Amino acid sequence: MRDQLLAAEKVKAIEWRDGTLYLLDQRVLPFEQTWLAYHTAEGVAEAIRTMVVRGAPAIGIAAAYGLVLGVFERYAQGGHWQMALEEDFDLLVNARPTAVNLFWALNRMRERLYRIKEGDDPRPAMEAEAAAIHLSDREANLTMAQLGVDLIRKHQGNLQTVLTHCNAGALATGGFGTALGVIRAAYIEGMIERVYADETRPWLQGSRLTAWELANEGIPVTVTVDSAAAHLMKTKGLTWVIVGADRITANGDVANKIGTYQLAVAAMHHGVRFMVVAPSSTIDLNLATGEDIPLEERDGSEILNVGGQRLGAEVDAFNPVFDVTPADLIDAIVTEKGIVERPDTAKIAQLMCRKRLH
Ligand code: MRU
């Protein structure tokens, strides 16, 4: 399975080469494949804020490399460079509020910095730490892909028709994807008949990114409007909804792209299973429930304008970009440490005590 996934890998969104961070500009996909080069932490923070790079694990990885760029610049300036680096840290940490992977990665980078001996050159260690975060996310996705397939098999071994939301693919991660990693692996195993991808208004991560990733690999994909989901569940024999996550709280509540919550409600009504796939870096044990998660709201103009063209009336628009799915609507959370079925606080605590499976 691992070798087949590696062989099928076609898409990546983040590359670190010779002290420069390259990001595939996800705002213009699938029409243009443009790589943008970043040399400063400030530039990377702006890339995260403006969605050049998006998806919870991917913004964590980009921020880690962003901090490396900050170290390169500040260390070369000498003096109290660690104090100046705090400005870069603040810019990166405030780039987007919901995905905890951003804070997880930046805190891990800061802890590594604190362990460097006074007078030692911090650059090699910091570069290596960011690369390790990148690599371990990719590895976690390979493990989760296998676990997700095992879970599907355990419940229904026959051909699956699945629905996914937003983009939880290679573009959103260090490689392969979380939800799309499971879907890719299930396809390789001959278990996928069709994938329905919600278009995911207003940024269209589903129709632009997920559909593009799957079509590139010949995986049968059909795009629908977000509001078709309940109808699909009723008429198309869906077996699973499979999504990623931006933050999972101690009790198993899940923040993910706006529209995920209504999918879970509809799935429960129709007896469709609901799987969340996310690395343990997405789990935030500091927050008791989803009520505590800061949910990003973006400008209303993102709803009223399409492709730079005004299509809505001249009114206010409310644009929350994430929502919270309560744990009791979730059949399983798949992580690289293992699977939690019917999540609750005790099961999540137990999971987080385990080592990674790979
Ligand atoms: O606003 P985005 O595109 O960053 O939102 C991304 C999502 O909601 C994804 O589903 C989530 O980050 C999981 S990505 C593996």
mmCIF file of C-alpha atoms and ligand atoms in Angstrom:
data_model
loop_
_atom_site.group_PDB
_atom_site.id
_atom_site.type_symbol
_atom_site.label_atom_id
_atom_site.label_comp_id
_atom_site.label_asym_id
_atom_site.label_seq_id
_atom_site.Cartn_x
_atom_site.Cartn_y
_atom_site.Cartn_z
ATOM 1 C CA MET A 1 0.000 0.000 0.000
ATOM 2 C CA ARG A 2 2.740 2.437 1.057
ATOM 3 C CA ASP A 3 4.726 1.769 -2.140
ATOM 4 C CA GLN A 4 1.634 2.156 -4.305
ATOM 5 C CA LEU A 5 0.759 5.463 -2.662
ATOM 6 C CA LEU A 6 4.327 6.680 -3.116
ATOM 7 C CA ALA A 7 4.235 5.654 -6.784
ATOM 8 C CA ALA A 8 0.918 7.450 -7.350
ATOM 9 C CA GLU A 9 2.115 10.717 -5.760
ATOM 10 C CA LYS A 10 1.669 13.541 -8.277
ATOM 11 C CA VAL A 11 0.925 16.712 -6.340
ATOM 12 C CA LYS A 12 2.838 18.712 -3.773
ATOM 13 C CA ALA A 13 2.307 22.210 -2.476
ATOM 14 C CA ILE A 14 5.396 22.994 -0.395
ATOM 15 C CA GLU A 15 9.069 22.772 -1.246
ATOM 16 C CA TRP A 16 12.142 23.925 0.694
ATOM 17 C CA ARG A 17 15.237 24.325 -1.462
ATOM 18 C CA ASP A 18 18.547 26.084 -0.797
ATOM 19 C CA GLY A 19 17.205 28.331 1.934
ATOM 20 C CA THR A 20 14.067 29.375 0.043
ATOM 21 C CA LEU A 21 10.454 28.301 0.597
ATOM 22 C CA TYR A 22 8.431 27.600 -2.545
ATOM 23 C CA LEU A 23 4.629 27.444 -2.344
ATOM 24 C CA LEU A 24 2.275 26.336 -5.100
ATOM 25 C CA ASP A 25 -0.218 29.207 -5.359
ATOM 26 C CA GLN A 26 -3.531 27.506 -4.473
ATOM 27 C CA ARG A 27 -5.554 30.620 -5.297
ATOM 28 C CA VAL A 28 -5.102 30.104 -9.031
ATOM 29 C CA LEU A 29 -5.326 26.298 -9.266
ATOM 30 C CA PRO A 30 -6.323 24.403 -11.338
ATOM 31 C CA PHE A 31 -5.954 26.948 -14.157
ATOM 32 C CA GLU A 32 -2.361 27.926 -13.424
ATOM 33 C CA GLN A 33 0.432 26.095 -11.644
ATOM 34 C CA THR A 34 2.484 28.948 -10.262
ATOM 35 C CA TRP A 35 5.207 28.456 -7.647
ATOM 36 C CA LEU A 36 5.947 31.521 -5.500
ATOM 37 C CA ALA A 37 9.301 31.929 -3.735
ATOM 38 C CA TYR A 38 9.525 33.207 -0.128
ATOM 39 C CA HIS A 39 12.604 34.614 1.594
ATOM 40 C CA THR A 40 11.106 36.168 4.755
ATOM 41 C CA ALA A 41 8.869 35.147 7.650
ATOM 42 C CA GLU A 42 6.698 38.166 6.896
ATOM 43 C CA GLY A 43 6.139 36.951 3.336
ATOM 44 C CA VAL A 44 5.168 33.471 4.564
ATOM 45 C CA ALA A 45 2.700 34.927 7.100
ATOM 46 C CA GLU A 46 1.081 36.879 4.269
ATOM 47 C CA ALA A 47 0.956 33.731 2.099
ATOM 48 C CA ILE A 48 -0.906 31.906 4.892
ATOM 49 C CA ARG A 49 -3.297 34.811 5.494
ATOM 50 C CA THR A 50 -4.129 35.216 1.795
ATOM 51 C CA MET A 51 -4.500 31.441 1.184
ATOM 52 C CA VAL A 52 -1.572 30.913 -1.181
ATOM 53 C CA VAL A 53 -1.066 27.941 1.129
ATOM 54 C CA ARG A 54 -4.031 26.520 3.047
ATOM 55 C CA GLY A 55 -5.147 23.386 4.860
ATOM 56 C CA ALA A 56 -4.300 22.822 8.530
ATOM 57 C CA PRO A 57 -1.133 20.689 8.299
ATOM 58 C CA ALA A 58 0.190 22.666 5.295
ATOM 59 C CA ILE A 59 -0.029 26.004 7.080
ATOM 60 C CA GLY A 60 1.802 24.494 10.076
ATOM 61 C CA ILE A 61 4.595 23.257 7.813
ATOM 62 C CA ALA A 62 4.794 26.561 5.918
ATOM 63 C CA ALA A 63 4.933 28.491 9.215
ATOM 64 C CA ALA A 64 7.788 26.266 10.464
ATOM 65 C CA TYR A 65 9.804 27.070 7.337
ATOM 66 C CA GLY A 66 8.737 30.719 7.718
ATOM 67 C CA LEU A 67 10.347 30.773 11.158
ATOM 68 C CA VAL A 68 13.526 29.261 9.675
ATOM 69 C CA LEU A 69 13.597 32.179 7.213
ATOM 70 C CA GLY A 70 13.218 34.491 10.207
ATOM 71 C CA VAL A 71 16.167 32.802 11.953
ATOM 72 C CA PHE A 72 18.308 33.154 8.800
ATOM 73 C CA GLU A 73 17.573 36.876 8.568
ATOM 74 C CA ARG A 74 17.769 37.761 12.269
ATOM 75 C CA TYR A 75 20.863 35.684 13.069
ATOM 76 C CA ALA A 76 22.742 37.350 10.186
ATOM 77 C CA GLN A 77 21.884 40.728 11.749
ATOM 78 C CA GLY A 78 23.577 39.704 15.018
ATOM 79 C CA GLY A 79 22.915 41.491 18.328
ATOM 80 C CA HIS A 80 19.811 40.427 20.244
ATOM 81 C CA TRP A 81 18.527 38.500 17.246
ATOM 82 C CA GLN A 82 16.283 36.192 19.334
ATOM 83 C CA MET A 83 14.234 39.210 20.426
ATOM 84 C CA ALA A 84 13.795 40.350 16.830
ATOM 85 C CA LEU A 85 12.688 36.806 15.936
ATOM 86 C CA GLU A 86 9.722 37.178 18.308
ATOM 87 C CA GLU A 87 8.246 39.662 15.796
ATOM 88 C CA ASP A 88 8.375 36.965 13.103
ATOM 89 C CA PHE A 89 6.839 34.446 15.508
ATOM 90 C CA ASP A 90 3.964 36.857 16.236
ATOM 91 C CA LEU A 91 3.307 37.524 12.549
ATOM 92 C CA LEU A 92 3.189 33.810 11.761
ATOM 93 C CA VAL A 93 1.122 32.800 14.787
ATOM 94 C CA ASN A 94 -1.516 35.411 13.977
ATOM 95 C CA ALA A 95 -1.817 34.561 10.284
ATOM 96 C CA ARG A 96 -4.978 32.419 10.746
ATOM 97 C CA PRO A 97 -6.834 31.523 13.959
ATOM 98 C CA THR A 98 -8.542 28.131 13.662
ATOM 99 C CA ALA A 99 -6.094 25.409 12.586
ATOM 100 C CA VAL A 100 -4.130 24.413 15.677
ATOM 101 C CA ASN A 101 -1.382 22.860 13.535
ATOM 102 C CA LEU A 102 -0.061 26.393 12.978
ATOM 103 C CA PHE A 103 0.491 26.934 16.725
ATOM 104 C CA TRP A 104 1.658 23.353 17.249
ATOM 105 C CA ALA A 105 4.377 23.692 14.589
ATOM 106 C CA LEU A 106 5.515 27.131 15.728
ATOM 107 C CA ASN A 107 5.714 26.050 19.383
ATOM 108 C CA ARG A 108 7.726 22.994 18.390
ATOM 109 C CA MET A 109 10.107 25.257 16.448
ATOM 110 C CA ARG A 110 10.440 27.625 19.401
ATOM 111 C CA GLU A 111 11.171 24.756 21.797
ATOM 112 C CA ARG A 112 13.908 23.563 19.422
ATOM 113 C CA LEU A 113 15.370 27.061 19.371
ATOM 114 C CA TYR A 114 15.477 27.163 23.182
ATOM 115 C CA ARG A 115 17.484 23.913 23.231
ATOM 116 C CA ILE A 116 20.285 25.359 21.056
ATOM 117 C CA LYS A 117 23.376 26.165 23.096
ATOM 118 C CA GLU A 118 24.335 29.822 23.543
ATOM 119 C CA GLY A 119 26.825 30.761 20.808
ATOM 120 C CA ASP A 120 25.958 27.856 18.462
ATOM 121 C CA ASP A 121 24.767 28.611 14.922
ATOM 122 C CA PRO A 122 20.963 27.991 15.125
ATOM 123 C CA ARG A 123 20.374 27.687 11.395
ATOM 124 C CA PRO A 124 21.131 23.992 10.703
ATOM 125 C CA ALA A 125 19.100 22.779 13.699
ATOM 126 C CA MET A 126 16.105 24.965 12.868
ATOM 127 C CA GLU A 127 16.153 23.968 9.214
ATOM 128 C CA ALA A 128 16.314 20.293 10.227
ATOM 129 C CA GLU A 129 13.388 20.733 12.657
ATOM 130 C CA ALA A 130 11.124 22.253 9.984
ATOM 131 C CA ALA A 131 12.074 19.468 7.553
ATOM 132 C CA ALA A 132 11.265 16.893 10.266
ATOM 133 C CA ILE A 133 7.810 18.441 10.800
ATOM 134 C CA HIS A 134 7.242 18.295 7.034
ATOM 135 C CA LEU A 135 8.414 14.700 6.700
ATOM 136 C CA SER A 136 6.562 13.403 9.735
ATOM 137 C CA ASP A 137 3.274 14.868 8.468
ATOM 138 C CA ARG A 138 3.760 13.014 5.184
ATOM 139 C CA GLU A 139 4.527 9.792 7.084
ATOM 140 C CA ALA A 140 1.494 10.270 9.340
ATOM 141 C CA ASN A 141 -0.700 10.528 6.245
ATOM 142 C CA LEU A 142 0.613 7.218 4.905
ATOM 143 C CA THR A 143 -0.206 5.535 8.222
ATOM 144 C CA MET A 144 -3.680 7.102 8.394
ATOM 145 C CA ALA A 145 -4.417 6.032 4.814
ATOM 146 C CA GLN A 146 -3.874 2.403 5.784
ATOM 147 C CA LEU A 147 -5.862 2.731 9.020
ATOM 148 C CA GLY A 148 -8.753 4.414 7.215
ATOM 149 C CA VAL A 149 -8.916 1.595 4.659
ATOM 150 C CA ASP A 150 -8.924 -0.987 7.474
ATOM 151 C CA LEU A 151 -11.800 0.857 9.122
ATOM 152 C CA ILE A 152 -13.876 0.929 5.929
ATOM 153 C CA ARG A 153 -13.200 -2.772 5.437
ATOM 154 C CA LYS A 154 -14.241 -3.565 8.985
ATOM 155 C CA HIS A 155 -17.645 -1.957 8.495
ATOM 156 C CA GLN A 156 -18.475 -2.627 4.827
ATOM 157 C CA GLY A 157 -16.038 -4.394 2.532
ATOM 158 C CA ASN A 158 -17.914 -3.719 -0.717
ATOM 159 C CA LEU A 159 -17.572 -0.808 -3.162
ATOM 160 C CA GLN A 160 -17.797 2.600 -1.554
ATOM 161 C CA THR A 161 -19.408 5.809 -2.712
ATOM 162 C CA VAL A 162 -17.956 8.564 -0.575
ATOM 163 C CA LEU A 163 -18.444 12.274 -0.090
ATOM 164 C CA THR A 164 -15.661 14.665 0.893
ATOM 165 C CA HIS A 165 -15.694 18.363 1.690
ATOM 166 C CA CYS A 166 -13.140 21.124 1.095
ATOM 167 C CA ASN A 167 -9.641 19.860 0.288
ATOM 168 C CA ALA A 168 -7.864 17.546 2.706
ATOM 169 C CA GLY A 169 -5.440 16.283 0.092
ATOM 170 C CA ALA A 170 -1.762 16.551 -0.802
ATOM 171 C CA LEU A 171 -2.270 20.287 -1.297
ATOM 172 C CA ALA A 172 -3.445 20.724 2.300
ATOM 173 C CA THR A 173 -0.679 18.656 3.927
ATOM 174 C CA GLY A 174 2.930 17.516 3.686
ATOM 175 C CA GLY A 175 1.842 14.893 1.117
ATOM 176 C CA PHE A 176 -0.974 12.459 0.132
ATOM 177 C CA GLY A 177 -3.572 14.125 2.320
ATOM 178 C CA THR A 178 -5.597 13.107 5.348
ATOM 179 C CA ALA A 179 -9.154 12.429 4.103
ATOM 180 C CA LEU A 180 -7.912 12.199 0.504
ATOM 181 C CA GLY A 181 -5.078 9.928 1.646
ATOM 182 C CA VAL A 182 -7.678 7.424 2.874
ATOM 183 C CA ILE A 183 -9.704 7.840 -0.329
ATOM 184 C CA ARG A 184 -6.559 7.374 -2.488
ATOM 185 C CA ALA A 185 -5.593 4.229 -0.595
ATOM 186 C CA ALA A 186 -9.143 2.831 -0.771
ATOM 187 C CA TYR A 187 -9.131 3.460 -4.535
ATOM 188 C CA ILE A 188 -5.836 1.585 -4.917
ATOM 189 C CA GLU A 189 -7.458 -1.303 -3.022
ATOM 190 C CA GLY A 190 -10.326 -1.324 -5.548
ATOM 191 C CA MET A 191 -12.851 -0.183 -2.930
ATOM 192 C CA ILE A 192 -13.981 3.157 -4.395
ATOM 193 C CA GLU A 193 -16.744 3.396 -6.964
ATOM 194 C CA ARG A 194 -17.073 7.179 -6.936
ATOM 195 C CA VAL A 195 -16.081 10.227 -4.919
ATOM 196 C CA TYR A 196 -18.455 13.159 -4.618
ATOM 197 C CA ALA A 197 -16.646 16.428 -3.903
ATOM 198 C CA ASP A 198 -18.653 19.322 -2.488
ATOM 199 C CA GLU A 199 -17.612 22.440 -4.376
ATOM 200 C CA THR A 200 -17.038 24.185 -0.968
ATOM 201 C CA ARG A 201 -18.165 27.769 -1.275
ATOM 202 C CA PRO A 202 -16.805 30.383 -1.318
ATOM 203 C CA TRP A 203 -13.166 29.399 -2.026
ATOM 204 C CA LEU A 204 -14.133 26.308 -4.031
ATOM 205 C CA GLN A 205 -11.464 24.082 -2.494
ATOM 206 C CA GLY A 206 -13.632 21.102 -3.538
ATOM 207 C CA SER A 207 -14.232 21.879 -7.195
ATOM 208 C CA ARG A 208 -10.843 23.513 -7.809
ATOM 209 C CA LEU A 209 -8.458 21.470 -5.656
ATOM 210 C CA THR A 210 -9.971 18.138 -4.570
ATOM 211 C CA ALA A 211 -11.479 17.431 -7.991
ATOM 212 C CA TRP A 212 -8.162 18.337 -9.644
ATOM 213 C CA GLU A 213 -6.105 16.120 -7.327
ATOM 214 C CA LEU A 214 -8.409 13.113 -7.800
ATOM 215 C CA ALA A 215 -8.858 13.556 -11.557
ATOM 216 C CA ASN A 216 -5.045 13.736 -11.967
ATOM 217 C CA GLU A 217 -4.911 10.180 -10.634
ATOM 218 C CA GLY A 218 -7.898 8.877 -12.581
ATOM 219 C CA ILE A 219 -10.063 8.509 -9.454
ATOM 220 C CA PRO A 220 -13.732 8.915 -10.467
ATOM 221 C CA VAL A 221 -14.917 12.213 -9.010
ATOM 222 C CA THR A 222 -18.141 14.180 -9.377
ATOM 223 C CA VAL A 223 -18.502 17.753 -8.117
ATOM 224 C CA THR A 224 -21.778 18.891 -6.564
ATOM 225 C CA VAL A 225 -23.011 22.098 -4.958
ATOM 226 C CA ASP A 226 -22.692 22.008 -1.172
ATOM 227 C CA SER A 227 -26.455 22.016 -0.718
ATOM 228 C CA ALA A 228 -26.855 18.742 -2.678
ATOM 229 C CA ALA A 229 -25.341 16.650 0.127
ATOM 230 C CA ALA A 230 -28.511 15.424 1.869
ATOM 231 C CA HIS A 231 -30.081 14.623 -1.506
ATOM 232 C CA LEU A 232 -26.955 12.650 -2.482
ATOM 233 C CA MET A 233 -27.115 10.670 0.744
ATOM 234 C CA LYS A 234 -30.742 9.830 0.053
ATOM 235 C CA THR A 235 -30.380 8.913 -3.627
ATOM 236 C CA LYS A 236 -26.787 7.832 -4.420
ATOM 237 C CA GLY A 237 -26.087 5.129 -1.848
ATOM 238 C CA LEU A 238 -23.299 7.015 -0.074
ATOM 239 C CA THR A 239 -21.500 4.849 2.482
ATOM 240 C CA TRP A 240 -19.058 7.311 4.057
ATOM 241 C CA VAL A 241 -18.459 11.019 4.491
ATOM 242 C CA ILE A 242 -14.680 11.425 4.879
ATOM 243 C CA VAL A 243 -13.260 14.813 5.917
ATOM 244 C CA GLY A 244 -10.163 16.385 7.470
ATOM 245 C CA ALA A 245 -10.015 18.682 10.507
ATOM 246 C CA ASP A 246 -8.520 21.995 11.573
ATOM 247 C CA ARG A 247 -8.791 21.435 15.315
ATOM 248 C CA ILE A 248 -10.096 18.588 17.457
ATOM 249 C CA THR A 249 -10.806 19.366 21.110
ATOM 250 C CA ALA A 250 -10.292 17.123 24.150
ATOM 251 C CA ASN A 251 -13.852 15.746 23.926
ATOM 252 C CA GLY A 252 -13.627 14.898 20.199
ATOM 253 C CA ASP A 253 -15.490 17.911 18.750
ATOM 254 C CA VAL A 254 -14.102 18.785 15.312
ATOM 255 C CA ALA A 255 -13.624 22.172 13.657
ATOM 256 C CA ASN A 256 -13.431 21.896 9.884
ATOM 257 C CA LYS A 257 -14.470 23.828 6.793
ATOM 258 C CA ILE A 258 -17.875 25.504 7.022
ATOM 259 C CA GLY A 259 -20.518 23.003 5.941
ATOM 260 C CA THR A 260 -18.939 19.998 7.662
ATOM 261 C CA TYR A 261 -21.402 20.198 10.568
ATOM 262 C CA GLN A 262 -24.457 20.044 8.319
ATOM 263 C CA LEU A 263 -22.897 17.051 6.505
ATOM 264 C CA ALA A 264 -22.587 15.220 9.835
ATOM 265 C CA VAL A 265 -26.197 15.981 10.770
ATOM 266 C CA ALA A 266 -27.433 14.759 7.384
ATOM 267 C CA ALA A 267 -25.159 11.689 7.526
ATOM 268 C CA MET A 268 -26.557 10.675 10.924
ATOM 269 C CA HIS A 269 -30.117 11.000 9.583
ATOM 270 C CA HIS A 270 -29.352 8.857 6.532
ATOM 271 C CA GLY A 271 -27.222 6.210 8.266
ATOM 272 C CA VAL A 272 -24.091 7.281 6.353
ATOM 273 C CA ARG A 273 -20.878 6.805 8.370
ATOM 274 C CA PHE A 274 -18.797 9.887 9.205
ATOM 275 C CA MET A 275 -14.991 9.665 9.363
ATOM 276 C CA VAL A 276 -12.570 12.445 10.352
ATOM 277 C CA VAL A 277 -8.936 11.929 9.350
ATOM 278 C CA ALA A 278 -6.319 14.147 11.001
ATOM 279 C CA PRO A 279 -2.803 13.864 12.470
ATOM 280 C CA SER A 280 -2.468 14.107 16.255
ATOM 281 C CA SER A 281 -0.977 17.598 15.736
ATOM 282 C CA THR A 282 -4.587 18.665 15.013
ATOM 283 C CA ILE A 283 -5.740 17.579 18.488
ATOM 284 C CA ASP A 284 -5.789 20.402 21.036
ATOM 285 C CA LEU A 285 -6.029 19.010 24.558
ATOM 286 C CA ASN A 286 -5.950 22.562 25.936
ATOM 287 C CA LEU A 287 -9.527 23.106 24.785
ATOM 288 C CA ALA A 288 -12.267 21.092 26.484
ATOM 289 C CA THR A 289 -14.929 21.386 23.783
ATOM 290 C CA GLY A 290 -15.559 22.869 20.358
ATOM 291 C CA GLU A 291 -17.254 25.863 22.029
ATOM 292 C CA ASP A 292 -13.744 27.132 22.838
ATOM 293 C CA ILE A 293 -12.364 27.030 19.280
ATOM 294 C CA PRO A 294 -11.760 30.429 17.652
ATOM 295 C CA LEU A 295 -13.581 30.190 14.318
ATOM 296 C CA GLU A 296 -12.232 32.364 11.523
ATOM 297 C CA GLU A 297 -14.590 34.750 9.745
ATOM 298 C CA ARG A 298 -13.407 36.212 6.462
ATOM 299 C CA ASP A 299 -14.602 39.216 4.500
ATOM 300 C CA GLY A 300 -18.165 38.997 3.178
ATOM 301 C CA SER A 301 -16.943 40.075 -0.249
ATOM 302 C CA GLU A 302 -15.599 36.511 -0.699
ATOM 303 C CA ILE A 303 -19.245 35.381 -0.883
ATOM 304 C CA LEU A 304 -20.695 38.222 -2.924
ATOM 305 C CA ASN A 305 -17.952 38.224 -5.576
ATOM 306 C CA VAL A 306 -17.051 35.294 -7.786
ATOM 307 C CA GLY A 307 -13.804 35.418 -9.754
ATOM 308 C CA GLY A 308 -13.489 39.143 -9.055
ATOM 309 C CA GLN A 309 -16.984 39.781 -10.447
ATOM 310 C CA ARG A 310 -19.772 41.095 -8.188
ATOM 311 C CA LEU A 311 -22.702 38.646 -8.318
ATOM 312 C CA GLY A 312 -24.548 39.290 -5.046
ATOM 313 C CA ALA A 313 -26.684 42.281 -4.072
ATOM 314 C CA GLU A 314 -25.095 45.254 -2.282
ATOM 315 C CA VAL A 315 -25.739 43.891 1.221
ATOM 316 C CA ASP A 316 -23.745 42.568 4.170
ATOM 317 C CA ALA A 317 -22.555 38.971 3.974
ATOM 318 C CA PHE A 318 -21.647 36.764 6.940
ATOM 319 C CA ASN A 319 -18.677 34.552 6.053
ATOM 320 C CA PRO A 320 -17.676 32.091 8.807
ATOM 321 C CA VAL A 321 -15.163 29.742 7.202
ATOM 322 C CA PHE A 322 -15.181 26.933 9.794
ATOM 323 C CA ASP A 323 -17.814 25.235 11.928
ATOM 324 C CA VAL A 324 -17.780 22.682 14.732
ATOM 325 C CA THR A 325 -19.122 19.151 14.399
ATOM 326 C CA PRO A 326 -20.033 17.717 17.817
ATOM 327 C CA ALA A 327 -18.292 14.470 18.755
ATOM 328 C CA ASP A 328 -21.575 12.578 19.024
ATOM 329 C CA LEU A 329 -22.122 12.907 15.258
ATOM 330 C CA ILE A 330 -18.734 11.347 14.446
ATOM 331 C CA ASP A 331 -18.266 7.610 13.868
ATOM 332 C CA ALA A 332 -14.474 7.654 13.882
ATOM 333 C CA ILE A 333 -11.434 9.891 14.164
ATOM 334 C CA VAL A 334 -8.426 8.396 12.380
ATOM 335 C CA THR A 335 -4.956 9.597 13.448
ATOM 336 C CA GLU A 336 -1.426 8.232 12.979
ATOM 337 C CA LYS A 337 -1.596 6.998 16.598
ATOM 338 C CA GLY A 338 -4.685 4.916 15.917
ATOM 339 C CA ILE A 339 -8.448 5.129 15.473
ATOM 340 C CA VAL A 340 -10.997 6.397 17.982
ATOM 341 C CA GLU A 341 -14.519 5.193 17.295
ATOM 342 C CA ARG A 342 -17.439 7.180 18.805
ATOM 343 C CA PRO A 343 -14.988 9.728 20.288
ATOM 344 C CA ASP A 344 -15.233 11.108 23.807
ATOM 345 C CA THR A 345 -12.871 12.726 26.311
ATOM 346 C CA ALA A 346 -11.556 9.475 27.811
ATOM 347 C CA LYS A 347 -10.846 7.884 24.423
ATOM 348 C CA ILE A 348 -9.081 10.990 23.079
ATOM 349 C CA ALA A 349 -6.917 11.226 26.232
ATOM 350 C CA GLN A 350 -5.979 7.566 25.875
ATOM 351 C CA LEU A 351 -5.107 8.032 22.187
ATOM 352 C CA MET A 352 -2.834 10.969 22.897
ATOM 353 C CA CYS A 353 -0.805 8.890 25.369
ATOM 354 C CA ARG A 354 0.073 6.399 22.627
ATOM 355 C CA LYS A 355 3.138 6.512 20.398
ATOM 356 C CA ARG A 356 2.715 6.975 16.634
ATOM 357 C CA LEU A 357 2.103 3.697 14.847
ATOM 358 C CA HIS A 358 4.868 4.076 12.257
HETATM 359 O O1 MRU B 1 -9.677 27.468 4.629
HETATM 360 P P1 MRU B 1 -8.848 26.255 4.327
HETATM 361 O O2 MRU B 1 -8.815 25.885 2.879
HETATM 362 O O3 MRU B 1 -7.480 26.329 4.944
HETATM 363 O O4 MRU B 1 -9.619 25.080 5.082
HETATM 364 C C1 MRU B 1 -9.087 23.777 5.025
HETATM 365 C C2 MRU B 1 -9.959 22.758 5.631
HETATM 366 O O5 MRU B 1 -10.974 23.049 6.236
HETATM 367 C C3 MRU B 1 -9.482 21.333 5.567
HETATM 368 O O6 MRU B 1 -10.557 20.465 5.506
HETATM 369 C C4 MRU B 1 -8.677 21.028 6.830
HETATM 370 O O7 MRU B 1 -7.663 21.968 7.009
HETATM 371 C C5 MRU B 1 -8.094 19.686 6.802
HETATM 372 S S1 MRU B 1 -6.716 19.634 5.676
HETATM 373 C C6 MRU B 1 -5.939 18.150 5.795
#
